[in-house]
């Protein structure tokens, strides 16, 4: 192995960078073993404590919420509205019946979340509807009639 060393001004050939080199090597080893490698165990752990990601867009007639929640069933969701707060929550517990009771490791899958959204006064809360398709929960939040954009019009001068 070729190593280049700086010779200090005092003429000593002692490598004063050994500590620095060791720290770099140690950091490299730590990086290998402390990386966040995706495993089944860590992905299930993260599912329990993370909130699903959402897209919210405003269209002419309504606001649309798209929530990424793959692996759920329609019956897993609870969507409520209280005053101007929209709450979307879910509890999903998966238990696989194992005919062979002599297992050494069996991990349970339990996922839950709750997201709250404060709705603008312009939302018609009586006509909100939801649809779940291919891992995406869609909520359509129609606007009140007076909040909808009206097309531009020309005013005639008398």
PDB file of C-alpha atoms in Angstrom:
ATOM      1  CA  UNK A   1       0.000   0.000   0.000  1.00  0.00           C
ATOM      2  CA  UNK A   2       1.371   3.392  -0.951  1.00  0.00           C
ATOM      3  CA  UNK A   3       0.781   6.136   1.542  1.00  0.00           C
ATOM      4  CA  UNK A   4       1.841   9.699   1.050  1.00  0.00           C
ATOM      5  CA  UNK A   5       2.827  11.507   4.204  1.00  0.00           C
ATOM      6  CA  UNK A   6       3.656  15.116   4.806  1.00  0.00           C
ATOM      7  CA  UNK A   7       6.993  15.521   6.509  1.00  0.00           C
ATOM      8  CA  UNK A   8       6.616  18.007   9.345  1.00  0.00           C
ATOM      9  CA  UNK A   9       8.957  20.976   9.510  1.00  0.00           C
ATOM     10  CA  UNK A  10      10.745  19.480  12.518  1.00  0.00           C
ATOM     11  CA  UNK A  11      11.982  16.637  10.238  1.00  0.00           C
ATOM     12  CA  UNK A  12      10.173  13.857  12.093  1.00  0.00           C
ATOM     13  CA  UNK A  13       8.882  11.011   9.939  1.00  0.00           C
ATOM     14  CA  UNK A  14       6.165  10.104  12.434  1.00  0.00           C
ATOM     15  CA  UNK A  15       2.768  10.083  10.759  1.00  0.00           C
ATOM     16  CA  UNK A  16       0.733  12.682  12.585  1.00  0.00           C
ATOM     17  CA  UNK A  17      -2.350  11.876  10.465  1.00  0.00           C
ATOM     18  CA  UNK A  18      -2.894   8.365  11.866  1.00  0.00           C
ATOM     19  CA  UNK A  19      -5.771   9.526  14.028  1.00  0.00           C
ATOM     20  CA  UNK A  20      -7.442  11.246  11.089  1.00  0.00           C
ATOM     21  CA  UNK A  21      -7.044   8.197   8.848  1.00  0.00           C
ATOM     22  CA  UNK A  22      -8.416   5.912  11.549  1.00  0.00           C
ATOM     23  CA  UNK A  23     -11.455   8.151  12.003  1.00  0.00           C
ATOM     24  CA  UNK A  24     -12.159   8.085   8.272  1.00  0.00           C
ATOM     25  CA  UNK A  25     -11.872   4.285   8.215  1.00  0.00           C
ATOM     26  CA  UNK A  26     -14.070   4.037  11.297  1.00  0.00           C
ATOM     27  CA  UNK A  27     -16.664   6.365   9.763  1.00  0.00           C
ATOM     28  CA  UNK A  28     -16.670   4.301   6.587  1.00  0.00           C
ATOM     29  CA  UNK A  29     -17.317   1.091   8.559  1.00  0.00           C
ATOM     30  CA  UNK A  30     -20.062   2.830  10.550  1.00  0.00           C
ATOM     31  CA  UNK A  31     -21.679   4.027   7.337  1.00  0.00           C
ATOM     32  CA  UNK A  32     -21.814   0.459   6.015  1.00  0.00           C
ATOM     33  CA  UNK A  33     -23.529  -0.942   9.098  1.00  0.00           C
ATOM     34  CA  UNK A  34     -25.725   2.021   9.933  1.00  0.00           C
ATOM     35  CA  UNK A  35     -27.312   2.607   6.548  1.00  0.00           C
ATOM     36  CA  UNK A  36     -31.070   2.522   6.363  1.00  0.00           C
ATOM     37  CA  UNK A  37     -31.389  -0.628   4.349  1.00  0.00           C
ATOM     38  CA  UNK A  38     -35.027  -1.379   3.632  1.00  0.00           C
ATOM     39  CA  UNK A  39     -36.079  -4.586   5.302  1.00  0.00           C
ATOM     40  CA  UNK A  40     -39.445  -6.085   5.989  1.00  0.00           C
ATOM     41  CA  UNK A  41     -39.022  -5.322   9.667  1.00  0.00           C
ATOM     42  CA  UNK A  42     -38.109  -1.653   9.211  1.00  0.00           C
ATOM     43  CA  UNK A  43     -40.756  -1.063   6.560  1.00  0.00           C
ATOM     44  CA  UNK A  44     -43.476  -2.429   8.868  1.00  0.00           C
ATOM     45  CA  UNK A  45     -42.088  -0.380  11.745  1.00  0.00           C
ATOM     46  CA  UNK A  46     -42.154   2.786   9.663  1.00  0.00           C
ATOM     47  CA  UNK A  47     -45.705   2.102   8.486  1.00  0.00           C
ATOM     48  CA  UNK A  48     -46.943   2.170  12.077  1.00  0.00           C
ATOM     49  CA  UNK A  49     -45.626   5.647  12.779  1.00  0.00           C
ATOM     50  CA  UNK A  50     -45.790   7.529   9.503  1.00  0.00           C
ATOM     51  CA  UNK A  51     -48.662   9.389   7.928  1.00  0.00           C
ATOM     52  CA  UNK A  52     -49.681   8.703   4.369  1.00  0.00           C
ATOM     53  CA  UNK A  53     -48.669  11.287   1.797  1.00  0.00           C
ATOM     54  CA  UNK A  54     -51.345  13.454   0.214  1.00  0.00           C
ATOM     55  CA  UNK A  55     -51.827  15.632  -2.835  1.00  0.00           C
ATOM     56  CA  UNK A  56     -54.340  18.452  -2.566  1.00  0.00           C
ATOM     57  CA  UNK A  57     -55.419  20.361  -5.621  1.00  0.00           C
ATOM     58  CA  UNK A  58     -57.963  23.047  -6.271  1.00  0.00           C
ATOM     59  CA  UNK A  59     -60.163  22.730  -9.309  1.00  0.00           C
ATOM     60  CA  UNK A  60     -62.858  25.092 -10.528  1.00  0.00           C
ATOM     61  CA  UNK A  61     -65.711  23.189  -8.866  1.00  0.00           C
ATOM     62  CA  UNK A  62     -63.984  21.447  -5.944  1.00  0.00           C
ATOM     63  CA  UNK A  63     -60.896  20.654  -3.923  1.00  0.00           C
ATOM     64  CA  UNK A  64     -59.513  17.149  -4.441  1.00  0.00           C
ATOM     65  CA  UNK A  65     -57.480  15.183  -1.895  1.00  0.00           C
ATOM     66  CA  UNK A  66     -55.519  12.154  -3.087  1.00  0.00           C
ATOM     67  CA  UNK A  67     -54.036  10.027  -0.299  1.00  0.00           C
ATOM     68  CA  UNK A  68     -51.557   7.238  -0.995  1.00  0.00           C
ATOM     69  CA  UNK A  69     -52.614   4.277   1.169  1.00  0.00           C
ATOM     70  CA  UNK A  70     -51.775   1.007  -0.604  1.00  0.00           C
ATOM     71  CA  UNK A  71     -52.638  -2.280   1.045  1.00  0.00           C
ATOM     72  CA  UNK A  72     -55.835  -1.099   2.709  1.00  0.00           C
ATOM     73  CA  UNK A  73     -59.467  -2.017   2.068  1.00  0.00           C
ATOM     74  CA  UNK A  74     -62.343   0.445   1.818  1.00  0.00           C
ATOM     75  CA  UNK A  75     -63.680  -0.858   5.110  1.00  0.00           C
ATOM     76  CA  UNK A  76     -60.409   0.083   6.888  1.00  0.00           C
ATOM     77  CA  UNK A  77     -61.069   3.838   6.580  1.00  0.00           C
ATOM     78  CA  UNK A  78     -63.003   6.130   8.890  1.00  0.00           C
ATOM     79  CA  UNK A  79     -63.737   9.573   7.425  1.00  0.00           C
ATOM     80  CA  UNK A  80     -65.485  12.128   9.625  1.00  0.00           C
ATOM     81  CA  UNK A  81     -66.238  15.827   9.531  1.00  0.00           C
ATOM     82  CA  UNK A  82     -66.642  17.942  12.659  1.00  0.00           C
ATOM     83  CA  UNK A  83     -67.203  21.654  12.139  1.00  0.00           C
ATOM     84  CA  UNK A  84     -64.602  22.477   9.457  1.00  0.00           C
ATOM     85  CA  UNK A  85     -62.189  19.645  10.362  1.00  0.00           C
ATOM     86  CA  UNK A  86     -61.982  16.641   8.055  1.00  0.00           C
ATOM     87  CA  UNK A  87     -60.453  13.562   9.729  1.00  0.00           C
ATOM     88  CA  UNK A  88     -59.253  10.509   7.846  1.00  0.00           C
ATOM     89  CA  UNK A  89     -58.110   7.577   9.931  1.00  0.00           C
ATOM     90  CA  UNK A  90     -57.508   3.888   9.572  1.00  0.00           C
ATOM     91  CA  UNK A  91     -56.634   0.865  11.622  1.00  0.00           C
ATOM     92  CA  UNK A  92     -55.443  -2.202   9.825  1.00  0.00           C
ATOM     93  CA  UNK A  93     -54.458  -5.357  11.621  1.00  0.00           C
ATOM     94  CA  UNK A  94     -53.288  -8.341   9.631  1.00  0.00           C
ATOM     95  CA  UNK A  95     -53.123 -11.725  11.255  1.00  0.00           C
ATOM     96  CA  UNK A  96     -52.143 -14.694   9.199  1.00  0.00           C
ATOM     97  CA  UNK A  97     -53.569 -17.905  10.558  1.00  0.00           C
ATOM     98  CA  UNK A  98     -50.688 -20.327  10.866  1.00  0.00           C
ATOM     99  CA  UNK A  99     -51.739 -23.958  10.908  1.00  0.00           C
ATOM    100  CA  UNK A 100     -48.288 -24.928  12.178  1.00  0.00           C
ATOM    101  CA  UNK A 101     -48.098 -23.429  15.677  1.00  0.00           C
ATOM    102  CA  UNK A 102     -44.389 -24.311  16.041  1.00  0.00           C
ATOM    103  CA  UNK A 103     -42.972 -21.109  14.598  1.00  0.00           C
ATOM    104  CA  UNK A 104     -39.760 -19.440  15.762  1.00  0.00           C
ATOM    105  CA  UNK A 105     -40.608 -15.951  14.556  1.00  0.00           C
ATOM    106  CA  UNK A 106     -43.955 -14.484  13.583  1.00  0.00           C
ATOM    107  CA  UNK A 107     -44.290 -10.738  13.170  1.00  0.00           C
ATOM    108  CA  UNK A 108     -47.644  -9.028  13.408  1.00  0.00           C
ATOM    109  CA  UNK A 109     -48.647  -6.337  10.950  1.00  0.00           C
ATOM    110  CA  UNK A 110     -50.486  -3.439  12.516  1.00  0.00           C
ATOM    111  CA  UNK A 111     -50.865  -0.105  10.794  1.00  0.00           C
ATOM    112  CA  UNK A 112     -52.798   2.959  11.842  1.00  0.00           C
ATOM    113  CA  UNK A 113     -52.851   6.637  11.027  1.00  0.00           C
ATOM    114  CA  UNK A 114     -54.965   9.748  11.410  1.00  0.00           C
ATOM    115  CA  UNK A 115     -54.774  12.897   9.283  1.00  0.00           C
ATOM    116  CA  UNK A 116     -56.772  16.051  10.010  1.00  0.00           C
ATOM    117  CA  UNK A 117     -57.466  18.838   7.541  1.00  0.00           C
ATOM    118  CA  UNK A 118     -59.001  22.221   8.333  1.00  0.00           C
ATOM    119  CA  UNK A 119     -61.355  22.969   5.491  1.00  0.00           C
ATOM    120  CA  UNK A 120     -61.930  26.443   4.106  1.00  0.00           C
ATOM    121  CA  UNK A 121     -65.379  27.934   4.638  1.00  0.00           C
ATOM    122  CA  UNK A 122     -65.937  27.638   0.875  1.00  0.00           C
ATOM    123  CA  UNK A 123     -66.306  23.818   1.020  1.00  0.00           C
ATOM    124  CA  UNK A 124     -69.812  22.378   0.881  1.00  0.00           C
ATOM    125  CA  UNK A 125     -69.359  19.829   3.676  1.00  0.00           C
ATOM    126  CA  UNK A 126     -72.746  18.203   2.994  1.00  0.00           C
ATOM    127  CA  UNK A 127     -71.655  16.845  -0.401  1.00  0.00           C
ATOM    128  CA  UNK A 128     -68.158  15.436   0.218  1.00  0.00           C
ATOM    129  CA  UNK A 129     -67.636  12.039  -1.378  1.00  0.00           C
ATOM    130  CA  UNK A 130     -64.804   9.499  -1.285  1.00  0.00           C
ATOM    131  CA  UNK A 131     -63.547   6.710  -3.531  1.00  0.00           C
ATOM    132  CA  UNK A 132     -60.742   4.166  -3.012  1.00  0.00           C
ATOM    133  CA  UNK A 133     -59.041   2.748  -6.086  1.00  0.00           C
ATOM    134  CA  UNK A 134     -55.663   1.048  -6.634  1.00  0.00           C
ATOM    135  CA  UNK A 135     -54.123   2.204  -3.351  1.00  0.00           C
ATOM    136  CA  UNK A 136     -55.296   5.827  -3.616  1.00  0.00           C
ATOM    137  CA  UNK A 137     -58.078   7.324  -1.507  1.00  0.00           C
ATOM    138  CA  UNK A 138     -59.785  10.173  -3.408  1.00  0.00           C
ATOM    139  CA  UNK A 139     -61.909  12.773  -1.652  1.00  0.00           C
ATOM    140  CA  UNK A 140     -63.916  15.292  -3.625  1.00  0.00           C
ATOM    141  CA  UNK A 141     -64.697  18.431  -1.616  1.00  0.00           C
ATOM    142  CA  UNK A 142     -67.169  20.473  -3.680  1.00  0.00           C
ATOM    143  CA  UNK A 143     -67.175  24.237  -3.331  1.00  0.00           C
ATOM    144  CA  UNK A 144     -70.232  26.186  -2.255  1.00  0.00           C
ATOM    145  CA  UNK A 145     -72.014  27.804  -5.163  1.00  0.00           C
ATOM    146  CA  UNK A 146     -70.992  31.326  -4.153  1.00  0.00           C
ATOM    147  CA  UNK A 147     -67.312  30.277  -3.955  1.00  0.00           C
ATOM    148  CA  UNK A 148     -67.120  28.889  -7.489  1.00  0.00           C
ATOM    149  CA  UNK A 149     -65.299  31.021 -10.019  1.00  0.00           C
ATOM    150  CA  UNK A 150     -67.611  32.646 -12.422  1.00  0.00           C
ATOM    151  CA  UNK A 151     -66.518  33.128 -16.020  1.00  0.00           C
ATOM    152  CA  UNK A 152     -65.368  36.570 -17.068  1.00  0.00           C
ATOM    153  CA  UNK A 153     -68.041  38.713 -18.655  1.00  0.00           C
ATOM    154  CA  UNK A 154     -68.114  41.999 -20.421  1.00  0.00           C
ATOM    155  CA  UNK A 155     -70.034  44.873 -18.924  1.00  0.00           C
ATOM    156  CA  UNK A 156     -71.766  47.122 -21.383  1.00  0.00           C
ATOM    157  CA  UNK A 157     -71.403  50.834 -20.776  1.00  0.00           C
ATOM    158  CA  UNK A 158     -74.723  52.699 -21.005  1.00  0.00           C
TER     159      UNK A 158
END
